[in-house]
Amino acid sequence: MTTSALLAEVRPALSLPRSPQSRAARLRSLAPRLLRYAAVSGVATATSLTVLGCLVASGVLGASWANVVAVAVGTVPSFELNRRWVWGKRGERSIVAEVIPFCVLSLAGLCLSTLAVGGAAAWAARAGAHGGARTLAVEGAHVAAFGSLWVVQYLVLDRVLFRRGHLLDIKPAPVGLLAQR
């Protein structure tokens, strides 16, 4: 598929409805999904913060490595709950169309949050903060980094990754067809 053909497929998914009535209807139907997305974000954030806080407070890992582990652990419930509960996707997961792109989004959040967490830990050390104060600074940086990506991630999940008729929806060929070739 050429780049222009790919863009022709993606552009309609990224555009908003034009008429005021369709925008209002879209917003009314959007509210429940946004609430579910916020709840999933809360679960993933609580999971990540619990792991991050335990690792940083105990000194098992440095703040940046603890953040890597925390994001990896929080990505699992985030993917599954978003896929199933927020966007209603059922059946087998597509590694190419769903898992890899979701992991790329999570990697962007990981990079940003690791920079923020590392900076917060360094700031806390310079300020003489220890224990709970240091952990709170690190967790605040983590939340701020992921919070800044929250809207962007929603749009990518809704308009590209989990939308119906997704251009990367790849269905496995039946075994019989493969055997006939």
PDB file of N, CA and C in Angstrom, residues 65-131:
ATOM      1  N   TRP A  65      14.461   3.183  36.640  1.00  0.00           N
ATOM      2  CA  TRP A  65      14.205   1.769  36.390  1.00  0.00           C
ATOM      3  C   TRP A  65      12.905   1.317  37.042  1.00  0.00           C
ATOM      4  N   ALA A  66      12.595   1.858  38.201  1.00  0.00           N
ATOM      5  CA  ALA A  66      11.319   1.544  38.848  1.00  0.00           C
ATOM      6  C   ALA A  66      10.162   1.998  37.972  1.00  0.00           C
ATOM      7  N   ASN A  67      10.326   3.137  37.301  1.00  0.00           N
ATOM      8  CA  ASN A  67       9.294   3.640  36.400  1.00  0.00           C
ATOM      9  C   ASN A  67       9.104   2.708  35.206  1.00  0.00           C
ATOM     10  N   VAL A  68      10.193   2.172  34.673  1.00  0.00           N
ATOM     11  CA  VAL A  68      10.101   1.229  33.548  1.00  0.00           C
ATOM     12  C   VAL A  68       9.281   0.007  33.962  1.00  0.00           C
ATOM     13  N   VAL A  69       9.571  -0.547  35.123  1.00  0.00           N
ATOM     14  CA  VAL A  69       8.833  -1.714  35.618  1.00  0.00           C
ATOM     15  C   VAL A  69       7.367  -1.348  35.858  1.00  0.00           C
ATOM     16  N   ALA A  70       7.119  -0.194  36.474  1.00  0.00           N
ATOM     17  CA  ALA A  70       5.751   0.229  36.791  1.00  0.00           C
ATOM     18  C   ALA A  70       4.915   0.427  35.529  1.00  0.00           C
ATOM     19  N   VAL A  71       5.496   1.041  34.514  1.00  0.00           N
ATOM     20  CA  VAL A  71       4.760   1.258  33.252  1.00  0.00           C
ATOM     21  C   VAL A  71       4.474  -0.084  32.583  1.00  0.00           C
ATOM     22  N   ALA A  72       5.446  -0.980  32.581  1.00  0.00           N
ATOM     23  CA  ALA A  72       5.233  -2.299  31.977  1.00  0.00           C
ATOM     24  C   ALA A  72       4.088  -3.034  32.675  1.00  0.00           C
ATOM     25  N   VAL A  73       4.055  -2.994  33.989  1.00  0.00           N
ATOM     26  CA  VAL A  73       2.991  -3.671  34.743  1.00  0.00           C
ATOM     27  C   VAL A  73       1.638  -2.997  34.486  1.00  0.00           C
ATOM     28  N   GLY A  74       1.596  -1.657  34.463  1.00  0.00           N
ATOM     29  CA  GLY A  74       0.343  -0.931  34.251  1.00  0.00           C
ATOM     30  C   GLY A  74      -0.194  -1.015  32.836  1.00  0.00           C
ATOM     31  N   THR A  75       0.669  -1.337  31.862  1.00  0.00           N
ATOM     32  CA  THR A  75       0.236  -1.421  30.466  1.00  0.00           C
ATOM     33  C   THR A  75      -0.698  -2.602  30.231  1.00  0.00           C
ATOM     34  N   VAL A  76      -0.492  -3.686  30.952  1.00  0.00           N
ATOM     35  CA  VAL A  76      -1.310  -4.895  30.741  1.00  0.00           C
ATOM     36  C   VAL A  76      -2.790  -4.639  31.051  1.00  0.00           C
ATOM     37  N   PRO A  77      -3.151  -4.165  32.262  1.00  0.00           N
ATOM     38  CA  PRO A  77      -4.579  -3.905  32.483  1.00  0.00           C
ATOM     39  C   PRO A  77      -5.104  -2.765  31.608  1.00  0.00           C
ATOM     40  N   SER A  78      -4.256  -1.804  31.285  1.00  0.00           N
ATOM     41  CA  SER A  78      -4.693  -0.706  30.425  1.00  0.00           C
ATOM     42  C   SER A  78      -5.110  -1.226  29.053  1.00  0.00           C
ATOM     43  N   PHE A  79      -4.287  -2.069  28.444  1.00  0.00           N
ATOM     44  CA  PHE A  79      -4.619  -2.617  27.123  1.00  0.00           C
ATOM     45  C   PHE A  79      -5.896  -3.435  27.175  1.00  0.00           C
ATOM     46  N   GLU A  80      -5.945  -4.390  28.096  1.00  0.00           N
ATOM     47  CA  GLU A  80      -7.091  -5.294  28.141  1.00  0.00           C
ATOM     48  C   GLU A  80      -8.395  -4.563  28.457  1.00  0.00           C
ATOM     49  N   LEU A  81      -8.379  -3.685  29.440  1.00  0.00           N
ATOM     50  CA  LEU A  81      -9.609  -2.973  29.805  1.00  0.00           C
ATOM     51  C   LEU A  81     -10.028  -1.996  28.711  1.00  0.00           C
ATOM     52  N   ASN A  82      -9.090  -1.290  28.102  1.00  0.00           N
ATOM     53  CA  ASN A  82      -9.445  -0.400  26.999  1.00  0.00           C
ATOM     54  C   ASN A  82     -10.022  -1.176  25.832  1.00  0.00           C
ATOM     55  N   ARG A  83      -9.376  -2.247  25.463  1.00  0.00           N
ATOM     56  CA  ARG A  83      -9.816  -3.040  24.317  1.00  0.00           C
ATOM     57  C   ARG A  83     -11.217  -3.616  24.541  1.00  0.00           C
ATOM     58  N   ARG A  84     -11.423  -4.225  25.699  1.00  0.00           N
ATOM     59  CA  ARG A  84     -12.682  -4.930  25.948  1.00  0.00           C
ATOM     60  C   ARG A  84     -13.795  -4.027  26.465  1.00  0.00           C
ATOM     61  N   TRP A  85     -13.510  -3.240  27.493  1.00  0.00           N
ATOM     62  CA  TRP A  85     -14.573  -2.497  28.173  1.00  0.00           C
ATOM     63  C   TRP A  85     -14.848  -1.155  27.507  1.00  0.00           C
ATOM     64  N   VAL A  86     -13.818  -0.435  27.117  1.00  0.00           N
ATOM     65  CA  VAL A  86     -14.026   0.894  26.541  1.00  0.00           C
ATOM     66  C   VAL A  86     -14.458   0.792  25.089  1.00  0.00           C
ATOM     67  N   TRP A  87     -13.755  -0.019  24.281  1.00  0.00           N
ATOM     68  CA  TRP A  87     -14.069  -0.094  22.850  1.00  0.00           C
ATOM     69  C   TRP A  87     -14.798  -1.368  22.451  1.00  0.00           C
ATOM     70  N   GLY A  88     -15.121  -2.241  23.388  1.00  0.00           N
ATOM     71  CA  GLY A  88     -15.961  -3.405  23.114  1.00  0.00           C
ATOM     72  C   GLY A  88     -15.386  -4.403  22.134  1.00  0.00           C
ATOM     73  N   LYS A  89     -14.092  -4.478  22.009  1.00  0.00           N
ATOM     74  CA  LYS A  89     -13.473  -5.446  21.099  1.00  0.00           C
ATOM     75  C   LYS A  89     -13.461  -6.811  21.765  1.00  0.00           C
ATOM     76  N   ARG A  90     -13.831  -7.822  21.030  1.00  0.00           N
ATOM     77  CA  ARG A  90     -13.849  -9.186  21.529  1.00  0.00           C
ATOM     78  C   ARG A  90     -13.017 -10.053  20.583  1.00  0.00           C
ATOM     79  N   GLY A  91     -12.799 -11.261  20.996  1.00  0.00           N
ATOM     80  CA  GLY A  91     -12.082 -12.189  20.127  1.00  0.00           C
ATOM     81  C   GLY A  91     -10.579 -12.079  20.293  1.00  0.00           C
ATOM     82  N   GLU A  92      -9.895 -12.699  19.343  1.00  0.00           N
ATOM     83  CA  GLU A  92      -8.440 -12.722  19.402  1.00  0.00           C
ATOM     84  C   GLU A  92      -7.857 -11.332  19.218  1.00  0.00           C
ATOM     85  N   ARG A  93      -6.753 -11.115  19.924  1.00  0.00           N
ATOM     86  CA  ARG A  93      -6.018  -9.863  19.785  1.00  0.00           C
ATOM     87  C   ARG A  93      -5.130  -9.959  18.558  1.00  0.00           C
ATOM     88  N   SER A  94      -5.044  -8.895  17.807  1.00  0.00           N
ATOM     89  CA  SER A  94      -4.117  -8.851  16.685  1.00  0.00           C
ATOM     90  C   SER A  94      -2.810  -8.241  17.179  1.00  0.00           C
ATOM     91  N   ILE A  95      -1.746  -9.002  17.066  1.00  0.00           N
ATOM     92  CA  ILE A  95      -0.434  -8.509  17.490  1.00  0.00           C
ATOM     93  C   ILE A  95      -0.060  -7.283  16.655  1.00  0.00           C
ATOM     94  N   VAL A  96      -0.238  -7.358  15.342  1.00  0.00           N
ATOM     95  CA  VAL A  96       0.165  -6.279  14.437  1.00  0.00           C
ATOM     96  C   VAL A  96      -0.747  -5.065  14.555  1.00  0.00           C
ATOM     97  N   ALA A  97      -2.046  -5.280  14.603  1.00  0.00           N
ATOM     98  CA  ALA A  97      -2.997  -4.166  14.551  1.00  0.00           C
ATOM     99  C   ALA A  97      -3.334  -3.574  15.909  1.00  0.00           C
ATOM    100  N   GLU A  98      -3.131  -4.315  16.998  1.00  0.00           N
ATOM    101  CA  GLU A  98      -3.531  -3.819  18.314  1.00  0.00           C
ATOM    102  C   GLU A  98      -2.388  -3.792  19.325  1.00  0.00           C
ATOM    103  N   VAL A  99      -1.743  -4.922  19.545  1.00  0.00           N
ATOM    104  CA  VAL A  99      -0.758  -5.018  20.623  1.00  0.00           C
ATOM    105  C   VAL A  99       0.460  -4.142  20.344  1.00  0.00           C
ATOM    106  N   ILE A 100       1.050  -4.268  19.166  1.00  0.00           N
ATOM    107  CA  ILE A 100       2.256  -3.483  18.859  1.00  0.00           C
ATOM    108  C   ILE A 100       1.968  -1.981  18.876  1.00  0.00           C
ATOM    109  N   PRO A 101       0.904  -1.495  18.205  1.00  0.00           N
ATOM    110  CA  PRO A 101       0.646  -0.047  18.284  1.00  0.00           C
ATOM    111  C   PRO A 101       0.366   0.431  19.714  1.00  0.00           C
ATOM    112  N   PHE A 102      -0.340  -0.375  20.514  1.00  0.00           N
ATOM    113  CA  PHE A 102      -0.592   0.012  21.906  1.00  0.00           C
ATOM    114  C   PHE A 102       0.718   0.084  22.678  1.00  0.00           C
ATOM    115  N   CYS A 103       1.597  -0.862  22.438  1.00  0.00           N
ATOM    116  CA  CYS A 103       2.900  -0.841  23.108  1.00  0.00           C
ATOM    117  C   CYS A 103       3.728   0.369  22.679  1.00  0.00           C
ATOM    118  N   VAL A 104       3.602   0.775  21.419  1.00  0.00           N
ATOM    119  CA  VAL A 104       4.309   1.979  20.953  1.00  0.00           C
ATOM    120  C   VAL A 104       3.781   3.213  21.693  1.00  0.00           C
ATOM    121  N   LEU A 105       2.458   3.303  21.858  1.00  0.00           N
ATOM    122  CA  LEU A 105       1.882   4.406  22.638  1.00  0.00           C
ATOM    123  C   LEU A 105       2.398   4.369  24.075  1.00  0.00           C
ATOM    124  N   SER A 106       2.439   3.176  24.654  1.00  0.00           N
ATOM    125  CA  SER A 106       2.933   3.036  26.020  1.00  0.00           C
ATOM    126  C   SER A 106       4.416   3.390  26.107  1.00  0.00           C
ATOM    127  N   LEU A 107       5.166   3.054  25.062  1.00  0.00           N
ATOM    128  CA  LEU A 107       6.583   3.388  25.038  1.00  0.00           C
ATOM    129  C   LEU A 107       6.795   4.900  25.015  1.00  0.00           C
ATOM    130  N   ALA A 108       5.939   5.609  24.279  1.00  0.00           N
ATOM    131  CA  ALA A 108       6.021   7.082  24.275  1.00  0.00           C
ATOM    132  C   ALA A 108       5.777   7.620  25.684  1.00  0.00           C
ATOM    133  N   GLY A 109       4.760   7.076  26.357  1.00  0.00           N
ATOM    134  CA  GLY A 109       4.490   7.476  27.734  1.00  0.00           C
ATOM    135  C   GLY A 109       5.635   7.095  28.658  1.00  0.00           C
ATOM    136  N   LEU A 110       6.206   5.919  28.428  1.00  0.00           N
ATOM    137  CA  LEU A 110       7.337   5.471  29.236  1.00  0.00           C
ATOM    138  C   LEU A 110       8.525   6.420  29.089  1.00  0.00           C
ATOM    139  N   CYS A 111       8.842   6.792  27.866  1.00  0.00           N
ATOM    140  CA  CYS A 111       9.981   7.699  27.636  1.00  0.00           C
ATOM    141  C   CYS A 111       9.759   9.037  28.334  1.00  0.00           C
ATOM    142  N   LEU A 112       8.574   9.618  28.114  1.00  0.00           N
ATOM    143  CA  LEU A 112       8.276  10.915  28.730  1.00  0.00           C
ATOM    144  C   LEU A 112       8.259  10.816  30.256  1.00  0.00           C
ATOM    145  N   SER A 113       7.609   9.778  30.780  1.00  0.00           N
ATOM    146  CA  SER A 113       7.515   9.666  32.237  1.00  0.00           C
ATOM    147  C   SER A 113       8.859   9.318  32.868  1.00  0.00           C
ATOM    148  N   THR A 114       9.684   8.548  32.180  1.00  0.00           N
ATOM    149  CA  THR A 114      10.998   8.226  32.735  1.00  0.00           C
ATOM    150  C   THR A 114      11.867   9.473  32.818  1.00  0.00           C
ATOM    151  N   LEU A 115      11.799  10.322  31.793  1.00  0.00           N
ATOM    152  CA  LEU A 115      12.525  11.597  31.862  1.00  0.00           C
ATOM    153  C   LEU A 115      12.012  12.440  33.027  1.00  0.00           C
ATOM    154  N   ALA A 116      10.683  12.493  33.163  1.00  0.00           N
ATOM    155  CA  ALA A 116      10.085  13.295  34.236  1.00  0.00           C
ATOM    156  C   ALA A 116      10.427  12.725  35.608  1.00  0.00           C
ATOM    157  N   VAL A 117      10.354  11.404  35.745  1.00  0.00           N
ATOM    158  CA  VAL A 117      10.642  10.749  37.023  1.00  0.00           C
ATOM    159  C   VAL A 117      12.118  10.922  37.392  1.00  0.00           C
ATOM    160  N   GLY A 118      12.996  10.738  36.416  1.00  0.00           N
ATOM    161  CA  GLY A 118      14.425  10.936  36.663  1.00  0.00           C
ATOM    162  C   GLY A 118      14.724  12.365  37.099  1.00  0.00           C
ATOM    163  N   GLY A 119      14.074  13.328  36.417  1.00  0.00           N
ATOM    164  CA  GLY A 119      14.248  14.732  36.787  1.00  0.00           C
ATOM    165  C   GLY A 119      13.714  15.033  38.176  1.00  0.00           C
ATOM    166  N   ALA A 120      12.566  14.446  38.507  1.00  0.00           N
ATOM    167  CA  ALA A 120      11.974  14.670  39.836  1.00  0.00           C
ATOM    168  C   ALA A 120      12.843  14.051  40.923  1.00  0.00           C
ATOM    169  N   ALA A 121      13.399  12.862  40.666  1.00  0.00           N
ATOM    170  CA  ALA A 121      14.268  12.216  41.654  1.00  0.00           C
ATOM    171  C   ALA A 121      15.537  13.035  41.868  1.00  0.00           C
ATOM    172  N   ALA A 122      16.095  13.571  40.778  1.00  0.00           N
ATOM    173  CA  ALA A 122      17.297  14.407  40.892  1.00  0.00           C
ATOM    174  C   ALA A 122      16.983  15.693  41.656  1.00  0.00           C
ATOM    175  N   TRP A 123      15.839  16.291  41.341  1.00  0.00           N
ATOM    176  CA  TRP A 123      15.429  17.513  42.044  1.00  0.00           C
ATOM    177  C   TRP A 123      15.243  17.226  43.540  1.00  0.00           C
ATOM    178  N   ALA A 124      14.571  16.110  43.846  1.00  0.00           N
ATOM    179  CA  ALA A 124      14.329  15.754  45.246  1.00  0.00           C
ATOM    180  C   ALA A 124      15.657  15.532  45.981  1.00  0.00           C
ATOM    181  N   ALA A 125      16.621  14.911  45.323  1.00  0.00           N
ATOM    182  CA  ALA A 125      17.928  14.681  45.950  1.00  0.00           C
ATOM    183  C   ALA A 125      18.636  16.007  46.222  1.00  0.00           C
ATOM    184  N   ARG A 126      18.600  16.925  45.248  1.00  0.00           N
ATOM    185  CA  ARG A 126      19.220  18.240  45.443  1.00  0.00           C
ATOM    186  C   ARG A 126      18.529  19.031  46.544  1.00  0.00           C
ATOM    187  N   ALA A 127      17.210  18.840  46.653  1.00  0.00           N
ATOM    188  CA  ALA A 127      16.442  19.560  47.671  1.00  0.00           C
ATOM    189  C   ALA A 127      16.553  18.900  49.043  1.00  0.00           C
ATOM    190  N   GLY A 128      17.209  17.751  49.105  1.00  0.00           N
ATOM    191  CA  GLY A 128      17.360  17.058  50.375  1.00  0.00           C
ATOM    192  C   GLY A 128      16.135  16.265  50.790  1.00  0.00           C
ATOM    193  N   ALA A 129      15.222  16.011  49.848  1.00  0.00           N
ATOM    194  CA  ALA A 129      14.007  15.240  50.160  1.00  0.00           C
ATOM    195  C   ALA A 129      14.349  13.754  50.228  1.00  0.00           C
ATOM    196  N   HIS A 130      13.779  13.078  51.199  1.00  0.00           N
ATOM    197  CA  HIS A 130      14.007  11.647  51.375  1.00  0.00           C
ATOM    198  C   HIS A 130      12.672  10.964  51.630  1.00  0.00           C
ATOM    199  N   GLY A 131      12.682   9.650  51.552  1.00  0.00           N
ATOM    200  CA  GLY A 131      11.514   8.846  51.919  1.00  0.00           C
ATOM    201  C   GLY A 131      10.250   9.237  51.179  1.00  0.00           C
TER     202      GLY A 131
END
